[in-house]
Short mmCIF file of C-alpha atoms in Angstrom, two decimals:
data_model
loop_
_atom_site.label_atom_id
_atom_site.label_comp_id
_atom_site.label_asym_id
_atom_site.label_seq_id
_atom_site.Cartn_x
_atom_site.Cartn_y
_atom_site.Cartn_z
CA MET A 291 36.26 23.54 82.82
CA PRO A 292 36.11 21.42 79.55
CA VAL A 293 37.38 17.61 79.92
CA VAL A 294 39.56 16.42 77.13
CA VAL A 295 39.25 12.34 76.57
CA LEU A 296 41.70 10.21 74.53
CA SER A 297 40.53 7.29 73.30
CA LEU A 298 42.51 4.15 71.99
CA THR A 299 41.05 1.23 70.31
CA VAL A 300 43.28 -1.82 70.59
CA THR A 301 42.17 -5.12 68.48
CA ALA A 302 44.00 -8.34 69.55
CA TYR A 303 43.65 -11.94 68.24
CA VAL A 304 44.88 -15.26 69.32
CA ALA A 305 46.62 -17.73 66.67
CA ARG A 306 48.42 -21.05 67.09
CA PRO A 307 52.20 -20.48 67.14
CA SER A 308 52.77 -22.31 63.97
CA ALA A 309 49.74 -20.35 62.04
CA SER A 310 50.54 -18.97 58.78
CA PRO A 311 50.05 -15.22 57.85
CA ALA A 312 46.51 -16.22 55.95
CA ASP A 313 45.39 -18.60 58.92
CA ALA A 314 46.16 -15.57 61.31
CA SER A 315 44.22 -13.39 59.38
CA ALA A 316 41.02 -15.58 59.31
CA ALA A 317 41.52 -15.80 63.42
CA SER A 318 41.60 -12.31 63.46
CA ALA A 319 38.13 -11.88 61.67
CA LYS A 320 36.23 -14.49 63.53
CA HIS A 321 37.87 -14.20 66.99
CA ARG A 322 38.62 -10.54 67.29
CA ARG A 323 38.67 -8.86 70.67
CA ARG A 324 38.33 -5.11 70.46
CA PHE A 325 38.74 -2.87 73.63
CA THR A 326 38.49 0.55 73.88
CA ILE A 327 40.82 2.48 76.79
CA LEU A 328 39.80 5.86 77.92
CA TYR A 329 42.25 8.18 79.48
CA ILE A 330 40.39 11.06 81.28
CA PRO A 331 42.23 13.77 83.11
CA HIS A 332 40.49 15.13 86.02
CA TYR A 333 37.79 12.61 86.18
CA ASN A 334 34.71 13.56 88.80
CA ASP A 335 31.85 12.04 89.54
CA SER A 336 29.64 14.24 87.38
CA LEU A 337 30.92 12.44 84.06
CA ALA A 338 30.37 8.99 86.00
CA THR A 339 26.95 8.07 84.25
CA ALA A 340 27.60 9.53 80.89
CA LEU A 341 31.03 7.63 80.13
CA PRO A 342 30.99 4.31 78.35
CA MET A 343 32.95 1.20 79.87
CA GLY A 344 33.69 -0.26 76.57
CA GLU A 345 32.84 -2.88 74.26
CA TYR A 346 33.72 -6.67 74.02
CA ARG A 347 33.45 -7.91 70.77
CA ASN A 348 33.41 -11.51 69.15
CA GLY A 349 33.38 -11.25 65.54
CA ASP A 350 30.23 -9.12 64.74
CA LYS A 351 28.66 -9.61 68.02
CA VAL A 352 28.79 -6.91 70.83
CA ASN A 353 28.01 -7.74 74.43
CA THR A 354 26.15 -4.72 75.75
CA ARG A 355 25.80 -6.12 79.04
CA TYR A 356 28.62 -3.88 80.58
CA ALA A 357 28.00 -1.06 77.89
CA THR A 358 27.34 1.46 80.69
CA MET A 359 28.57 2.13 84.22
CA ARG A 360 26.71 0.51 86.91
CA SER A 361 25.36 3.19 89.51
CA ILE A 362 24.52 2.21 93.08
CA LEU A 363 22.26 4.93 95.12
CA ILE A 364 23.59 5.19 98.69
CA ILE A 365 20.55 6.36 100.89
CA ASN A 366 20.64 8.43 104.23
CA PRO A 367 17.47 8.14 105.38
CA ASN A 368 17.96 10.92 107.97
CA SER A 369 18.01 14.50 107.02
CA THR A 370 21.64 15.38 108.26
CA GLU A 371 23.67 16.24 105.24
CA ALA A 372 26.96 15.80 107.24
CA MET A 373 26.27 12.34 107.90
CA THR A 374 25.89 11.40 104.54
CA ASP A 375 29.43 13.37 103.69
CA GLY A 376 31.15 11.00 106.44
CA LEU A 377 30.01 7.96 104.38
CA LYS A 378 31.93 9.06 101.11
CA PRO A 379 35.20 8.42 102.11
CA LEU A 380 34.61 4.76 102.84
CA VAL A 381 33.13 4.04 99.79
CA GLU A 382 35.66 5.71 97.84
CA MET A 383 38.42 3.76 99.74
CA LEU A 384 36.70 0.71 98.15
CA GLY A 385 38.15 1.55 94.42
CA PHE A 386 35.16 0.46 92.63
CA LYS A 387 35.88 2.99 89.65
CA ASP A 388 33.63 1.27 87.21
CA THR A 389 30.63 1.81 89.29
CA ALA A 390 29.09 5.33 90.20
CA HIS A 391 28.05 5.92 93.60
CA THR A 392 25.30 8.61 94.20
CA TYR A 393 24.01 9.50 97.59
CA PHE A 394 20.80 10.36 98.54
CA THR A 395 19.87 12.54 101.83
CA ALA A 396 16.15 12.78 103.30
CA PRO A 397 14.85 15.99 102.26
CA SER A 398 13.04 16.38 105.32
CA GLY A 399 12.29 14.60 108.56
CA PRO A 400 14.36 13.15 111.46
CA LYS A 401 17.78 14.77 112.00
CA SER A 402 18.94 11.56 113.68
CA ILE A 403 17.08 7.97 113.65
CA ASN A 404 17.07 7.18 117.31
CA ASN A 405 14.56 4.57 117.31
CA GLU A 406 12.00 2.66 115.23
CA ASP A 407 9.42 5.46 115.42
CA ASP A 408 11.94 7.67 113.63
CA ALA A 409 12.75 5.00 111.33
CA ARG A 410 9.06 4.82 110.11
CA GLU A 411 8.64 8.62 109.78
CA SER A 412 11.67 8.78 107.48
CA VAL A 413 9.90 6.59 105.31
CA GLN A 414 7.55 9.23 104.22
CA HIS A 415 10.12 11.90 103.88
CA CYS A 416 12.25 9.54 101.57
CA LEU A 417 10.05 7.27 99.55
CA PRO A 418 8.23 9.98 97.25
CA ALA A 419 11.74 11.29 96.29
CA LEU A 420 13.41 8.29 96.06
CA ARG A 421 10.59 6.91 93.57
CA ARG A 422 11.89 9.11 90.95
CA GLU A 423 15.57 7.76 91.16
CA LEU A 424 14.91 4.05 90.90
CA GLU A 425 14.91 3.73 87.12
CA LYS A 426 18.50 5.36 87.20
CA HIS A 427 20.26 3.06 89.68
CA ASP A 428 21.44 -0.59 89.60
CA GLY A 429 21.54 -1.09 93.37
CA PHE A 430 20.25 0.38 96.55
CA LEU A 431 21.85 0.70 100.12
CA VAL A 432 19.93 1.97 103.21
CA ALA A 433 22.28 3.57 105.29
CA CYS A 434 20.71 3.37 108.75
CA TYR A 435 21.57 0.80 111.02
CA SER A 436 18.40 -0.66 111.92
CA GLN A 437 15.86 -3.26 110.13
CA HIS A 438 14.81 -0.14 108.70
CA PRO A 439 11.53 -0.28 106.70
CA LEU A 440 12.87 1.16 103.54
CA VAL A 441 14.62 -1.98 102.83
CA PRO A 442 11.50 -4.17 102.24
CA LEU A 443 9.51 -1.34 100.91
CA LEU A 444 12.08 -0.64 98.02
CA LYS A 445 11.98 -4.25 97.13
CA GLU A 446 8.41 -3.86 96.63
CA GLU A 447 8.74 -1.24 94.01
CA PRO A 448 7.86 -2.38 90.84
CA ALA A 449 10.87 -0.58 88.96
CA ILE A 450 13.13 -2.79 91.40
CA LYS A 451 11.21 -5.93 91.66
CA GLY A 452 10.96 -6.22 88.00
CA SER A 453 14.43 -5.74 86.91
CA ARG A 454 15.66 -7.70 90.01
CA LYS A 455 17.87 -4.98 91.00
CA PRO A 456 19.48 -5.67 94.68
CA VAL A 457 18.41 -3.88 97.83
CA THR A 458 20.19 -3.98 101.27
CA GLY A 459 20.43 -2.31 104.35
CA ILE A 460 23.88 -1.79 106.24
CA PHE A 461 22.37 -3.84 109.11
CA GLU A 462 21.71 -6.78 106.99
CA ALA A 463 25.06 -6.54 104.98
CA SER A 464 26.91 -6.39 108.27
CA VAL A 465 25.26 -9.16 109.60
CA ALA A 466 25.56 -11.43 106.74
CA ALA A 467 29.36 -10.46 106.11
CA SER A 468 30.06 -11.34 109.86
CA LEU A 469 28.58 -14.66 109.54
CA GLN A 470 30.70 -15.64 106.65
CA LEU A 471 33.88 -14.02 108.39
CA ILE A 472 33.83 -15.65 111.60
CA HIS A 473 35.06 -19.22 112.62
CA PRO A 474 31.73 -21.77 113.19
CA GLU A 475 32.64 -21.68 116.81
CA GLU A 476 32.75 -17.88 117.15
CA LYS A 477 29.99 -15.11 117.53
CA PHE A 478 29.52 -11.63 116.43
CA GLY A 479 28.16 -8.67 118.06
CA ILE A 480 27.06 -5.28 117.54
CA VAL A 481 28.17 -1.81 119.16
CA SER A 482 25.73 0.83 118.75
CA THR A 483 24.36 4.05 120.29
CA GLY A 484 21.63 4.87 122.42
CA LYS A 485 20.42 2.12 124.98
CA VAL A 486 17.22 1.80 123.08
CA TRP A 487 19.07 -0.04 120.42
CA GLU A 488 20.07 -2.98 122.42
CA GLU A 489 16.54 -4.49 122.51
CA ILE A 490 15.78 -3.26 118.94
CA LEU A 491 18.90 -4.73 117.29
CA THR A 492 18.65 -8.18 119.25
CA ASP A 493 15.15 -8.48 117.95
CA ALA A 494 16.16 -7.58 114.58
CA THR A 495 19.25 -9.81 114.37
CA ILE A 496 17.11 -12.87 115.62
CA ALA A 497 14.28 -12.04 113.07
CA PHE A 498 16.90 -11.64 110.44
CA LEU A 499 18.75 -15.05 111.11
CA GLY A 500 15.29 -16.61 111.75
CA THR A 501 16.76 -18.77 114.23
CA GLY A 502 14.71 -17.80 117.29
CA ALA A 503 16.66 -18.45 120.73
CA ASP A 504 19.39 -20.55 118.68
CA ALA A 505 20.73 -17.01 117.71
CA GLY A 506 22.79 -17.04 120.94
CA LYS A 507 25.19 -19.57 119.44
CA ARG A 508 26.43 -16.93 116.75
CA PHE A 509 25.28 -13.94 118.14
CA ALA A 510 26.71 -12.20 121.41
CA GLY A 511 24.57 -9.24 121.59
CA VAL A 512 24.45 -5.56 121.37
CA GLU A 513 26.33 -3.16 123.74
CA THR A 514 25.84 0.35 123.35
CA THR A 515 27.49 3.86 123.87
CA GLY A 516 24.55 5.96 125.35
CA LEU A 517 25.20 8.55 122.52
CA ASN A 518 22.94 9.00 119.51
CA ALA A 519 24.17 9.25 116.16
CA THR A 520 24.88 13.12 116.34
CA ASP A 521 26.69 12.81 119.24
CA LEU A 522 29.34 10.71 117.90
CA HIS A 523 30.28 13.67 116.13
CA ASP A 524 29.37 16.75 117.94
CA ALA A 525 30.36 15.21 121.48
CA PRO A 526 33.94 15.89 122.88
CA ALA A 527 36.37 13.20 120.87
CA GLU A 528 37.90 11.96 123.95
CA GLU A 529 34.35 11.21 125.55
CA VAL A 530 33.29 9.16 122.38
CA ARG A 531 36.52 7.31 122.40
CA LYS A 532 36.00 6.31 126.05
CA ARG A 533 32.24 5.09 125.28
CA MET A 534 32.94 3.60 122.07
CA LYS A 535 35.92 1.62 123.66
CA ASP A 536 33.92 0.67 126.82
CA ALA A 537 31.08 -0.84 124.88
CA VAL A 538 33.43 -3.09 122.90
CA LYS A 539 35.16 -4.39 126.05
CA ARG A 540 31.81 -5.57 127.52
CA LEU A 541 31.01 -6.95 124.17
CA LEU A 542 34.45 -9.01 124.12
CA LYS A 543 33.68 -10.08 127.58
CA LYS A 544 30.87 -12.24 126.24
CA GLY A 545 33.45 -14.65 125.20
CA SER A 546 34.50 -16.01 121.39
CA VAL A 547 33.58 -12.75 119.66
CA GLY A 548 35.05 -13.01 116.22
CA ALA A 549 33.36 -10.14 114.78
CA ILE A 550 32.04 -6.72 115.84
CA CYS A 551 29.56 -4.83 113.65
CA LEU A 552 29.29 -0.88 113.90
CA GLY A 553 25.88 -0.59 114.80
CA CYS A 554 25.34 3.22 113.32
CA ALA A 555 26.20 4.93 110.23
CA GLY A 556 27.42 7.89 111.97
CA MET A 557 30.36 5.46 113.50
CA ALA A 558 31.98 5.38 109.69
CA GLY A 559 35.58 5.81 110.51
CA MET A 560 35.74 4.59 114.25
CA ASP A 561 37.06 1.29 113.60
CA LYS A 562 40.44 2.31 114.94
CA MET A 563 39.16 2.92 118.46
CA VAL A 564 37.35 -0.29 118.25
CA ARG A 565 40.52 -2.06 117.34
CA GLU A 566 42.46 -0.28 120.21
CA ALA A 567 39.72 -1.62 122.82
CA CYS A 568 40.30 -5.12 121.28
CA VAL A 569 44.04 -5.20 121.75
CA GLU A 570 43.37 -3.55 125.16
CA GLU A 571 41.13 -6.04 126.12
CA LEU A 572 42.54 -9.45 124.27
CA GLY A 573 46.12 -8.72 123.67
CA GLU A 574 48.00 -7.68 120.58
CA GLU A 575 47.63 -11.11 118.87
CA LYS A 576 44.01 -11.91 119.48
CA GLY A 577 42.87 -8.34 119.43
CA GLY A 578 44.32 -7.91 116.10
CA GLN A 579 42.33 -11.01 114.68
CA VAL A 580 38.81 -9.80 115.50
CA ARG A 581 36.92 -8.47 112.53
CA ILE A 582 35.70 -4.95 112.59
CA VAL A 583 32.55 -4.65 109.97
CA ASP A 584 31.32 -1.46 108.76
CA GLY A 585 27.66 -1.73 107.40
CA VAL A 586 28.30 0.82 104.58
CA VAL A 587 31.42 -1.14 103.49
CA ALA A 588 30.06 -4.50 103.75
CA GLY A 589 26.88 -3.15 101.97
CA VAL A 590 28.38 -1.47 99.02
CA ALA A 591 30.87 -4.49 98.70
CA TRP A 592 27.72 -7.14 98.30
CA LEU A 593 25.83 -4.51 95.99
CA GLU A 594 28.76 -4.44 93.75
CA GLY A 595 29.08 -8.28 93.61
CA ALA A 596 25.23 -8.54 93.28
CA ALA A 597 24.89 -6.14 90.33
CA ARG A 598 27.80 -7.41 88.44
CA SER A 599 26.40 -11.03 88.68
CA GLY A 600 23.07 -10.30 87.96
CA PHE A 601 21.51 -12.68 90.72
#
């Protein structure tokens, strides 16, 4: 279906209130600001990378830094398309309309990443295909809640390293966000899936913080549901709810927990049941104050800022 794009160009200038028409005309030539406003009915993602964001003019000079739409690639390193689809509402909810969000699902390999071996195996299925995408995007999010090897490997790629393109994983993004959100006397913790992740994510957090045994001052630990990533959507809803809430309550019992990270990309959208558990365990007031950090949201938000600022 054809798309009609209506464009309106507005030129504005600022002059002193007492300026004469001649002075105002001179000011207009010297300090002109020109904006292009686009109205696009039935906007869709396929247009995202093709549409200009507009120009900023100062006289004859054009700032082209934001002349094209930013693009962030969100990478699901397992081969389950449904998990990728589950991330999209979270990203759309953020409302970053000036950024295109593209999704990548592993073309083959593990259906669910349930341990470090699965994570390592997923690299060989993802990296060759990802290398063809690196020039097209401005930031990259690895949507697997682990210290996934794709994060450092992508940072080493010439197309990323040479252009200082930001890369993060949802694990790293959630931990960093939690530390900034909580009070210095509070801790953050992680709720994840299978029991194997308790040790893996504890070690990963200590390594990420670089604090050794002192991580306990800010890190409450990891509690798990006993379900894997696909079980979160395939198991009976009441069973998932019970296990999630039980894990949250065990974590809160460790004391002074100010933030809880959702430790699996498959937990997208499960923040409500986490909040219910917080309120049941701590009461309405204190339970409502606990931060619930989704790594996908934290990662996309951080990449948006990093891409805009050019760090």
